[in-house]
Coordinates of C-alpha atoms and ligand atoms in Angstrom, one line a residue:
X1 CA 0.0 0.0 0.0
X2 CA 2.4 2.7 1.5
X3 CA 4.7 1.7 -1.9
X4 CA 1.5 2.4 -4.3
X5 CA 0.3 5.3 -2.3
X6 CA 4.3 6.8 -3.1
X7 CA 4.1 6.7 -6.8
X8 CA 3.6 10.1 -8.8
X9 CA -0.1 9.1 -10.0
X10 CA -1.4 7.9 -7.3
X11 CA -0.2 11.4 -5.7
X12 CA -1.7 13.1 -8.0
X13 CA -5.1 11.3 -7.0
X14 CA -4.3 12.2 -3.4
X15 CA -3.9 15.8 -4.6
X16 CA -7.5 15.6 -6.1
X17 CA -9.4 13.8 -3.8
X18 CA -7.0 13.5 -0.2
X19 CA -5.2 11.0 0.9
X20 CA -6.8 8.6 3.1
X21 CA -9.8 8.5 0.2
X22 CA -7.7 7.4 -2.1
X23 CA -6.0 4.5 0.4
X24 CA -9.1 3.3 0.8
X25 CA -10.0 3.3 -3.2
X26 CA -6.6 1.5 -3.5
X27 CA -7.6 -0.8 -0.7
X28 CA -10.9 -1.7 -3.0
X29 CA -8.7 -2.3 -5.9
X30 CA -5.9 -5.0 -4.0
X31 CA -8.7 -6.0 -2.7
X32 CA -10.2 -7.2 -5.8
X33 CA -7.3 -8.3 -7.2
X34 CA -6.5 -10.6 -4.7
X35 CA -9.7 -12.2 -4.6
X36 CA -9.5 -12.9 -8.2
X37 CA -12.6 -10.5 -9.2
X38 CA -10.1 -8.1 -11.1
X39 CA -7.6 -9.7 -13.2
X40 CA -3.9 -8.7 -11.9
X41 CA -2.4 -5.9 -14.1
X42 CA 0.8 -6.6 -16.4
X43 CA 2.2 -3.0 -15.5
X44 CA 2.1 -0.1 -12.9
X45 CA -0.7 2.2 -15.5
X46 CA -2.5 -1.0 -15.8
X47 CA -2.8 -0.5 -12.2
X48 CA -3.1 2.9 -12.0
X49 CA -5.9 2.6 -14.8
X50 CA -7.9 0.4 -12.3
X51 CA -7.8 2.7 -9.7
X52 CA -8.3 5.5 -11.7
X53 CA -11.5 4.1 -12.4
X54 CA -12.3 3.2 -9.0
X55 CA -11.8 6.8 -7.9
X56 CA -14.0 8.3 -10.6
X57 CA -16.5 5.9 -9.9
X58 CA -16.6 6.3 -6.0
X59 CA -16.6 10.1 -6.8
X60 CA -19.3 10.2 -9.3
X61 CA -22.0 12.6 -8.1
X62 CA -25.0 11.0 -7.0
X63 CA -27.5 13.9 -9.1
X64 CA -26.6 13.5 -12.4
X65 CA -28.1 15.5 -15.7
X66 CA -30.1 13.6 -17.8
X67 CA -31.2 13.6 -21.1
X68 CA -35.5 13.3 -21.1
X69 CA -37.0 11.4 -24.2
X70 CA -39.8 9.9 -22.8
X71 CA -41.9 12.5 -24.0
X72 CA -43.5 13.6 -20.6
X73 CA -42.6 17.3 -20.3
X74 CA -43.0 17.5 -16.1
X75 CA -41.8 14.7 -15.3
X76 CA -41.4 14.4 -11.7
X77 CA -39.0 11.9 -11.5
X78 CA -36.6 13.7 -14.1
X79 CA -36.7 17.2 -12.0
X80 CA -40.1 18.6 -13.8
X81 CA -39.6 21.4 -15.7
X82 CA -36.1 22.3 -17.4
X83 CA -35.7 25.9 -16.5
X84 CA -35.1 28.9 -18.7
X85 CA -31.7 30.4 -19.2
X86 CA -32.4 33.3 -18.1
X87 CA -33.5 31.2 -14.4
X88 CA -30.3 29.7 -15.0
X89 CA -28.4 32.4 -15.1
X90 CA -30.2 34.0 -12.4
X91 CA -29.6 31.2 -9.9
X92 CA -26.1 31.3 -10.7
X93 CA -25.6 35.1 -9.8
X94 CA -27.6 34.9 -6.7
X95 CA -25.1 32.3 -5.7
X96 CA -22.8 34.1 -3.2
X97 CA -24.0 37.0 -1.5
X98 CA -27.3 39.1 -2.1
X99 CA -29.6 41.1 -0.9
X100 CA -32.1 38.1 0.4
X101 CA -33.2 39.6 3.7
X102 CA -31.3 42.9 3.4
X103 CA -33.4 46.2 2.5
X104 CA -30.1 48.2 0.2
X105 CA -32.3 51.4 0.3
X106 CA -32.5 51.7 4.0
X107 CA -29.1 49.8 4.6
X108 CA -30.7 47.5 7.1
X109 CA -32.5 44.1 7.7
X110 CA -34.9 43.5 5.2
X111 CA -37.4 40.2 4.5
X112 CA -37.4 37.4 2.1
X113 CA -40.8 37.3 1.9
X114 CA -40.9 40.8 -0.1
X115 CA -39.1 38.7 -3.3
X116 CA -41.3 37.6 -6.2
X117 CA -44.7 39.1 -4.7
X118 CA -44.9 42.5 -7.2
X119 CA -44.5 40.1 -10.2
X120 CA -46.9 37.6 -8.9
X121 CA -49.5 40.4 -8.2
X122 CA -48.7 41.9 -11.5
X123 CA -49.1 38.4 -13.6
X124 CA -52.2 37.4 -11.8
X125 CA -54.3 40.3 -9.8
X126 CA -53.7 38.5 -6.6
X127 CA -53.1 42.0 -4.0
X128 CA -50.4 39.5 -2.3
X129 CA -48.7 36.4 -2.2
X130 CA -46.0 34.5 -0.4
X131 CA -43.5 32.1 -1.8
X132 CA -42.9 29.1 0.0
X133 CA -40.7 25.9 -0.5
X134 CA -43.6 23.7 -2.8
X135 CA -46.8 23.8 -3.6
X136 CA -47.7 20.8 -1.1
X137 CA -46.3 23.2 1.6
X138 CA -48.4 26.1 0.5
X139 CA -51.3 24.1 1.0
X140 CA -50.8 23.2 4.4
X141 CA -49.6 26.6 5.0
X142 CA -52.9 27.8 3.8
X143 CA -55.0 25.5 5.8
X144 CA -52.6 26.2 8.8
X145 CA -53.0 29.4 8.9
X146 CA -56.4 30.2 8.0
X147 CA -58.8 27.5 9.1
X148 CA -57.3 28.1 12.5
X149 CA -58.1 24.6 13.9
X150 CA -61.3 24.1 13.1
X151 CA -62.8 22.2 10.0
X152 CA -62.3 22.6 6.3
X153 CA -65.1 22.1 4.3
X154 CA -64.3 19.7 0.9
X155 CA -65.9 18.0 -1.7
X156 CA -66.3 14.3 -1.2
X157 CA -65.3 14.3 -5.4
X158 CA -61.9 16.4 -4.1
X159 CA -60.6 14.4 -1.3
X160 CA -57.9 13.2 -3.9
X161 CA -54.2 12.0 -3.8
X162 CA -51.7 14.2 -5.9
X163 CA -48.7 12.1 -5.6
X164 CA -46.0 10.7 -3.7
X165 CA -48.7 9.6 -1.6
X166 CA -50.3 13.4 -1.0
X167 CA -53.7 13.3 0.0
X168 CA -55.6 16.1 0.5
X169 CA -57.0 14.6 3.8
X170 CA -54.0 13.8 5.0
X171 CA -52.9 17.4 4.4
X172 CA -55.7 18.8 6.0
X173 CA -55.1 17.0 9.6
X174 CA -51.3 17.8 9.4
X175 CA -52.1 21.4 9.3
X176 CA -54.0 20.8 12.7
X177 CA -57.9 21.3 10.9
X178 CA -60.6 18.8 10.8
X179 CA -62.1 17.2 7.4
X180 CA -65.7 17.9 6.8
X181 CA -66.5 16.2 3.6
X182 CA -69.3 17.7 1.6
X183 CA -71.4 16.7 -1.4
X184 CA -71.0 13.2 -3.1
X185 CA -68.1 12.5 -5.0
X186 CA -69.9 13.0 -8.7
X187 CA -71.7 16.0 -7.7
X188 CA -71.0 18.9 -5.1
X189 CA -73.6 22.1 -4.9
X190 CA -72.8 25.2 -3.3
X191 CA -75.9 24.4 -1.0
X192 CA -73.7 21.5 0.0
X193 CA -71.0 24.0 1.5
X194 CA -73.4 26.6 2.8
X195 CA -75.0 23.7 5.0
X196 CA -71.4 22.9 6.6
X197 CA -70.9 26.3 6.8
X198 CA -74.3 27.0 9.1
X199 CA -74.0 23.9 10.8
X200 CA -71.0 25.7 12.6
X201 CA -67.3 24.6 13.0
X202 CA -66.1 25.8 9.4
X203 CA -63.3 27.2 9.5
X204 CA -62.2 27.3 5.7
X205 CA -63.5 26.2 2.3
X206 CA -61.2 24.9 0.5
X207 CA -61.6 23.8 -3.1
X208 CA -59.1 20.9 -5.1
X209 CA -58.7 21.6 -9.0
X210 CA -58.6 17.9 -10.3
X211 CA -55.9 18.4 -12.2
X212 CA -54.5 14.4 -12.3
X213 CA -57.6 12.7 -13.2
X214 CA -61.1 13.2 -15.5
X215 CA -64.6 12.9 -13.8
X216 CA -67.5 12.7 -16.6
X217 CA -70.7 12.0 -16.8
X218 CA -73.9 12.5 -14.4
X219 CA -71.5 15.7 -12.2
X220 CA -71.4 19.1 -11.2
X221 CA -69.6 21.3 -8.7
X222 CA -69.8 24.5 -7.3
X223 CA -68.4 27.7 -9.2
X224 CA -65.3 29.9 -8.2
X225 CA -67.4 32.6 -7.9
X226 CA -70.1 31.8 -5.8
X227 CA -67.9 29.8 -3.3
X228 CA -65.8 32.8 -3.3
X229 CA -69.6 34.8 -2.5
X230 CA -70.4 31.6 -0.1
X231 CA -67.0 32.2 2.2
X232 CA -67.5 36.1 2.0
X233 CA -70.7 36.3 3.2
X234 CA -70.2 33.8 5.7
X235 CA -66.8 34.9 6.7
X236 CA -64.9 31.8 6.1
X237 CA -62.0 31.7 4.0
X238 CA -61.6 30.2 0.3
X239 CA -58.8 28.2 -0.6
X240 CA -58.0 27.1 -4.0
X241 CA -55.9 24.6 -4.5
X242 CA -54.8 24.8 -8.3
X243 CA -51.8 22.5 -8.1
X244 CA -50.4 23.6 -11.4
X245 CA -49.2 26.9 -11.8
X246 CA -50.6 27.9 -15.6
X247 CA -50.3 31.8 -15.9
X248 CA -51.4 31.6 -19.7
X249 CA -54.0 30.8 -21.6
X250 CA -53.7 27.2 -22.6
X251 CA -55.4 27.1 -26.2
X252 CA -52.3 29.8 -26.8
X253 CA -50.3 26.3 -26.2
X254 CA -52.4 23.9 -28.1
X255 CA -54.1 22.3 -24.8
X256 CA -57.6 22.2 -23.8
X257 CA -59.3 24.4 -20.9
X258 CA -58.2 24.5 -18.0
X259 CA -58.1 27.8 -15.2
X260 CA -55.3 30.0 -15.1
X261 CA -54.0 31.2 -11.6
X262 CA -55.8 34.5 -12.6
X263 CA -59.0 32.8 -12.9
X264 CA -59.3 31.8 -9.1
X265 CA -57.9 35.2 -8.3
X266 CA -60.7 37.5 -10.5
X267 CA -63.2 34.5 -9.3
X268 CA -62.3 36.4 -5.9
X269 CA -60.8 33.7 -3.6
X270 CA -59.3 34.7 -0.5
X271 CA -56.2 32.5 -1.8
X272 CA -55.0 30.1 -4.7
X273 CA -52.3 28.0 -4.3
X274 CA -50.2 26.5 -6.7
X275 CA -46.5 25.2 -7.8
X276 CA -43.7 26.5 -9.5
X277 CA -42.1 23.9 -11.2
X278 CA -45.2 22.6 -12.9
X279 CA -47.0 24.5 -16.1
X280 CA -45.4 27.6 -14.6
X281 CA -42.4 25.9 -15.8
X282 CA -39.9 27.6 -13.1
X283 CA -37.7 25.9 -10.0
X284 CA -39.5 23.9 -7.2
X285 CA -42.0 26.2 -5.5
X286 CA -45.0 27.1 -3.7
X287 CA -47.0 29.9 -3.9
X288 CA -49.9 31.0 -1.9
X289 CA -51.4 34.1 -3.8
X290 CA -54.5 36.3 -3.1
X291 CA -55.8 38.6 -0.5
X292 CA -54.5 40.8 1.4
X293 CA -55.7 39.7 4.8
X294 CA -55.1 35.8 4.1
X295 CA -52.0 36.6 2.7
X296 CA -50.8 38.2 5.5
X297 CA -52.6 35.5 8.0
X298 CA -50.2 32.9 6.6
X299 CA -47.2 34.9 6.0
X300 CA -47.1 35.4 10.1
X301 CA -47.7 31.4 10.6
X302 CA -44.8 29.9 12.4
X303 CA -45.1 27.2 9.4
X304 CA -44.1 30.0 6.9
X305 CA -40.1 30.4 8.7
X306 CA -40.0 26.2 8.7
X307 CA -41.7 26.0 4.2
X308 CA -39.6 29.2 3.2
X309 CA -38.0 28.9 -0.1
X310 CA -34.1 29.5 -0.5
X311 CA -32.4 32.1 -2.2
X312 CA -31.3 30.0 -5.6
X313 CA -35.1 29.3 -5.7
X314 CA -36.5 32.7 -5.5
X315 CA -34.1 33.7 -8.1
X316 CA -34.8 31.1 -10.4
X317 CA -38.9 31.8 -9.7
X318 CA -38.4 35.3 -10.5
X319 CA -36.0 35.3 -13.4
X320 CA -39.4 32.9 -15.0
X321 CA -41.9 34.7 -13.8
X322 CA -40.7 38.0 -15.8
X323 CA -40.7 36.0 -19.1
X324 CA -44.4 36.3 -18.2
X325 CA -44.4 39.7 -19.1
X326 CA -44.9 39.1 -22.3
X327 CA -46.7 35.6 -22.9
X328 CA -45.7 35.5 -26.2
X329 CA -42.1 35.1 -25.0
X330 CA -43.1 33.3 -22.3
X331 CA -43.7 30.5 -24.4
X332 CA -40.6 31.0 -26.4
X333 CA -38.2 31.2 -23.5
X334 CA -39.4 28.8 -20.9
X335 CA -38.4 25.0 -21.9
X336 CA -41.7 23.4 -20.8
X337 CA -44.2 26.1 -22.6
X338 CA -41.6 25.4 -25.7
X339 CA -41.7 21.8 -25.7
X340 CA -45.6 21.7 -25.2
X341 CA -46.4 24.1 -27.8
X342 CA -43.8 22.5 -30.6
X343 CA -45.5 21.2 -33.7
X344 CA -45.2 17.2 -34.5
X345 CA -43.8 18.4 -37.6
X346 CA -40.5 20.0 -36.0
X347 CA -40.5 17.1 -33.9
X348 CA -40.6 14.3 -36.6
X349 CA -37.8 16.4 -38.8
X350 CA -35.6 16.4 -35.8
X351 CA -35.8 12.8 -35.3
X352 CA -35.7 11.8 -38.4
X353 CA -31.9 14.0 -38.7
X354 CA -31.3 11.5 -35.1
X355 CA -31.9 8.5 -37.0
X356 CA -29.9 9.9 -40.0
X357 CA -26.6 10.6 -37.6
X358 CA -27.3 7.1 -36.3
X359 CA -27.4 5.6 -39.6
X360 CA -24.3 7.5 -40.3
X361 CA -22.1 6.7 -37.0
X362 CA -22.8 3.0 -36.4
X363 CA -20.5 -0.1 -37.3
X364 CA -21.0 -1.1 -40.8
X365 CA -21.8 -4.5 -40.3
X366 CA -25.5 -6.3 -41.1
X367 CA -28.1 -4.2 -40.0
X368 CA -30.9 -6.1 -38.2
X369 CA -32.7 -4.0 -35.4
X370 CA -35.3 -2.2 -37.2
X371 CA -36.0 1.4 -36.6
X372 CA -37.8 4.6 -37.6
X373 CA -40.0 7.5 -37.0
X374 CA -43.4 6.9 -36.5
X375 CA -46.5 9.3 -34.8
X376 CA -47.2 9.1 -31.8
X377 CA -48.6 11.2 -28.3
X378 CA -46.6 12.9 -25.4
X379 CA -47.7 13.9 -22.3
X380 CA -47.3 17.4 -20.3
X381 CA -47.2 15.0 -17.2
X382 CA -46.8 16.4 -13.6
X383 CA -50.3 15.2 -12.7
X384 CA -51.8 18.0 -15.5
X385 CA -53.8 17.3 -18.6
X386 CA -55.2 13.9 -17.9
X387 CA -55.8 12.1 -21.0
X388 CA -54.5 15.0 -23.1
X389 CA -52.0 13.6 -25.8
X390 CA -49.6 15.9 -27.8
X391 CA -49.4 14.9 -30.8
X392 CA -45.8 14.0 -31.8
X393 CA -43.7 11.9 -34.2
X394 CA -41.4 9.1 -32.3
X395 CA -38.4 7.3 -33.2
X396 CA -38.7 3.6 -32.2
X397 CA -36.1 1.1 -32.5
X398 CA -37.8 -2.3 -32.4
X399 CA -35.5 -4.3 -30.0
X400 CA -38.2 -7.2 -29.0
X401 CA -36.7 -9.4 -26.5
X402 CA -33.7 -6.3 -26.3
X403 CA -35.2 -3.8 -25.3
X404 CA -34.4 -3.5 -21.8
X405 CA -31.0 -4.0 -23.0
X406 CA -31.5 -0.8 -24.9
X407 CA -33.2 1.6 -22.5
X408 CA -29.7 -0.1 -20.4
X409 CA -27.8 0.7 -23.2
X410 CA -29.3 4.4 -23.1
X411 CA -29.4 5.0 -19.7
X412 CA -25.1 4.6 -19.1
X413 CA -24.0 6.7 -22.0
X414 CA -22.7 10.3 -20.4
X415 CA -25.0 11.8 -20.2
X416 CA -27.2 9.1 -19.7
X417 CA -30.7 8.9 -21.9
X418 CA -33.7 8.0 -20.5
X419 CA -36.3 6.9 -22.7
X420 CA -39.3 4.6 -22.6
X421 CA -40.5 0.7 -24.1
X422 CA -43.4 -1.1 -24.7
X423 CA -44.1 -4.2 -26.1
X424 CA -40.6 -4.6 -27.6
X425 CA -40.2 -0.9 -29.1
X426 CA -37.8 1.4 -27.4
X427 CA -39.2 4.6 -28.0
X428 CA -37.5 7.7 -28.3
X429 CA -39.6 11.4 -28.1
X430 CA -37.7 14.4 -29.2
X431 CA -40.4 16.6 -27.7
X432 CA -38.4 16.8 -24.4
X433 CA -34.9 17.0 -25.6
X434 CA -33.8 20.3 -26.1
X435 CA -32.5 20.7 -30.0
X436 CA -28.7 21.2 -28.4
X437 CA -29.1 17.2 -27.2
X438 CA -30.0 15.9 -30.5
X439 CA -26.3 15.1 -30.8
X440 CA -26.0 13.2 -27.4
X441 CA -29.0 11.1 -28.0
X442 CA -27.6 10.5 -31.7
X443 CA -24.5 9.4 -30.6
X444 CA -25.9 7.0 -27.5
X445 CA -28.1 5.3 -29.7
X446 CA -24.9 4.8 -31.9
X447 CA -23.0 3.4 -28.9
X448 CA -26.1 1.3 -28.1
X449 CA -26.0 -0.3 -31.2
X450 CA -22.3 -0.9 -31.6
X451 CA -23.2 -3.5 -28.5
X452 CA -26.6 -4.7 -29.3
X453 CA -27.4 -4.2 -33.1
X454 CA -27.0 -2.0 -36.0
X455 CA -30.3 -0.2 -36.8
X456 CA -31.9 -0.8 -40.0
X457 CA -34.6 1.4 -41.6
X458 CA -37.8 -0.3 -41.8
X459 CA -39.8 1.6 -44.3
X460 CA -42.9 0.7 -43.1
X461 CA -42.3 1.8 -39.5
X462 CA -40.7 5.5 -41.6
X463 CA -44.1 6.2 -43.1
X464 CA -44.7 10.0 -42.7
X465 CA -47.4 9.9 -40.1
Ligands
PLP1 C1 -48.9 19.1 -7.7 C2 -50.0 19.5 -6.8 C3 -49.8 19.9 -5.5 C4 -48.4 19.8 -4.9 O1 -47.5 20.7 -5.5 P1 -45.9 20.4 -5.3 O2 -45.3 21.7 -5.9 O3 -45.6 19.2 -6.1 O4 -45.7 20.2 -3.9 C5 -50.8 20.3 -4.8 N1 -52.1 20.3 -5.3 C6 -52.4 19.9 -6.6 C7 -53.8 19.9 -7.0 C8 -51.4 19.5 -7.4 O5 -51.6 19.1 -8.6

């Protein structure tokens, strides 16, 4: 060991990564050799190349970029939405020092809370609004703070789970209230809030957009506006629990109907909550946005200092939320609106140049694993749009009994590509790559077929769609 550790490249390891790390790489290594698992090096850089690759394999970060060509723009598991450059760029200069809690005019302490809120009021009516860490916390921040222990009145058809094991009912007994279901779960009247609301112990309303599932057939619910009238009169806050974050108009984006954070605020709800890294398309957040009063209620909740967002996060959130100025280049600048609003058309040229650089860059030896571009659907994902398909064109390779091998194959080029299969077809959706990544996803389905097969164009599966 002490002989190894002495030689000029495992010093320079030690130099990168500290001594005693590198022993104990080293350590790995004899280890392995002895036990026969590696085989035992000819020279001193074959062993230096084994440990080499020990230490950059112990070192590797554990959050890794990834390349997304499933198709599902927010998708949860691969970080939801890619953020803007200009979010990038904003997170990166707000990376040392800044003015989080400082006030520069009046050269003394200032608040955090102060960040974001004039563009949120600006983009959406609300009078105020307070950025917390997600928009799960903003909910129970909401409900903590306003319901003030007592029950919270929802529809039977709302009491829903939004992930990762979030149920609303769940939510609403961590934040210290009491359920009071109301309605049926196909059909909820406002008469069916107004009776919880007389028969005393209300002490908010609060309403679930179902943004994750569809409900047809023989249903109704109550309106924005006359809960909103309902919780006035009465004097029981509204809460509106949007989830998603849209501050456009979705047709604008080729999707169906569906309310815009300004909606619940004109419809006059004392707050509407919703996240920042869903169809808003910015860094994980949660914002609580609305009245004055409520606003204020939650911003003083002891829950507030234990959800508040961090400083990279508030930059990133505000950097996207001033795209939003104009939605026209909201929709050019921010990734997600981009990707959900591009045409099948751009996508099916783009993979058909993929295949092409494919074609071009594998071993020339017998094709046999057919592939091409054929239409398809993606999704926005992130529990939004239900059911709503995008059209798009897809580049499948069909691997049959391989294609786990494949998506394997995908998944360990750097940077790794993750992509989907079914029923034998690895299936590739350009939608979520950003044009830049064409390239990387080009040349790891060349190194995927170097191992497993070289692609062949199957004219039948290339038919324009
Ligand atoms: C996604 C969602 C939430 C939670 O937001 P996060 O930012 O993921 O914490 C809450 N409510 C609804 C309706 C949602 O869709």
């Amino acid at each position: 060991m002490d002989r190894v550790l002495a030689r000029p490249w495992c010093r320079d390891l030690a130099a990168q990564h500290g001594r005693s790390w590198v022993a104990a790489r080293l350590r790995a290594v004899l280890d392995q050799l002895r036990n026969g698992r590696l085989a035992l090096p000819a020279t001193d850089e074959g062993l230096a190349d084994l440990v080499r690759a020990e230490a950059a394999r112990a070192s590797a970060p554990s959050l890794r970029p990834v390349v997304n060509a499933t198709g599902v723009v927010l998708h949860t598991n691969l970080g939801r939405a890619p953020l803007a450059a200009e979010a990038r760029d904003a997170i990166a200069a707000a990376s040392g020092y800044g003015n989080l809690e400082f006030d520069l005019a009046a050269g003394e302490r200032g608040s955090r809370y102060v960040h974001c809120v004039g563009l949120i009021a600006e983009l959406t009516g609300a009078e105020d609004a307070v950025v917390v860490n997600n928009g799960a916390g903003a909910l129970a921040l909401a409900l903590a703070s306003l319901a003030g222990g007592k029950g919270v009145a929802v529809s039977h058809g709302e009491l829903v789970e939004i992930g990762g094991g979030f149920r609303i009912s769940e939510v609403v007994e961590a934040a210290g209230a009491r359920l009071v279901p109301v309605g049926t779960t196909n059909r909820t009247r406002l008469a069916d809030y107004a009776r919880a609301v007389e028969s005393g112990g209300v002490g908010a309303i609060l309403k679930v957009h179902r943004s994750n599932f569809r409900m047809t057939g023989f249903t109704s619910e109550a309106g924005l506006s006359e809960l909103a009238k309902l919780g006035a009169e009465a004097g029981v806050p509204v809460v509106y629990d949007l989830g998603s974050g849209l501050l456009v108009d979705p047709s604008g984006l080729g999707l169906p109907p569906e309310p815009t954070v300004s909606d619940g605020v004109s419809a006059g709800l004392d707050v509407v909550v919703f996240s920042g890294d869903k169809l808003l398309g910015g860094p994980q957040a949660g914002v609580l946005a609305g009245k004055r009063a409520a606003v204020s209620t939650a911003r003083s909740h002891s829950l507030c200092r234990a959800l508040r967002s961090d400083k990279l996060a508030l930059a990133g959130l505000e950097a996207t939320l001033a795209l939003y100025r104009d939605p026209e280049r909201a929709r050019e600048r921010i990734p997600a609106l981009r990707m959900i609003a591009a045409p099948a058309a751009e996508v099916e040229r783009r993979a058909n140049a993929v295949l092409d650089r494919v074609l071009a860059q594998q071993p020339s030896r017998e094709p046999s694993v057919p592939a091409g571009v054929e239409a398809g659907g993606s999704l926005v994902g992130g529990g939004t749009f239900p059911g709503t398909r995008l059209p798009t064109a897809l580049l499948v390779v069909r691997a049959g009994e391989a294609a786990e091998a494949w998506l394997a194959a995908l998944r360990s080029h750097d940077p790794p590509v993750v992509a989907r299969s079914r029923k034998g077809r690895v299936v590739l959706d350009l939608r979520t790559v950003s044009p830049d990544e064409d390239a990387v996803v080009a040349s790891a389905l060349a190194s995927a077929s170097a191992r497993l097969g070289s692609l062949l164009v199957d004219a039948q599966l290339a038919e324009p769609s």
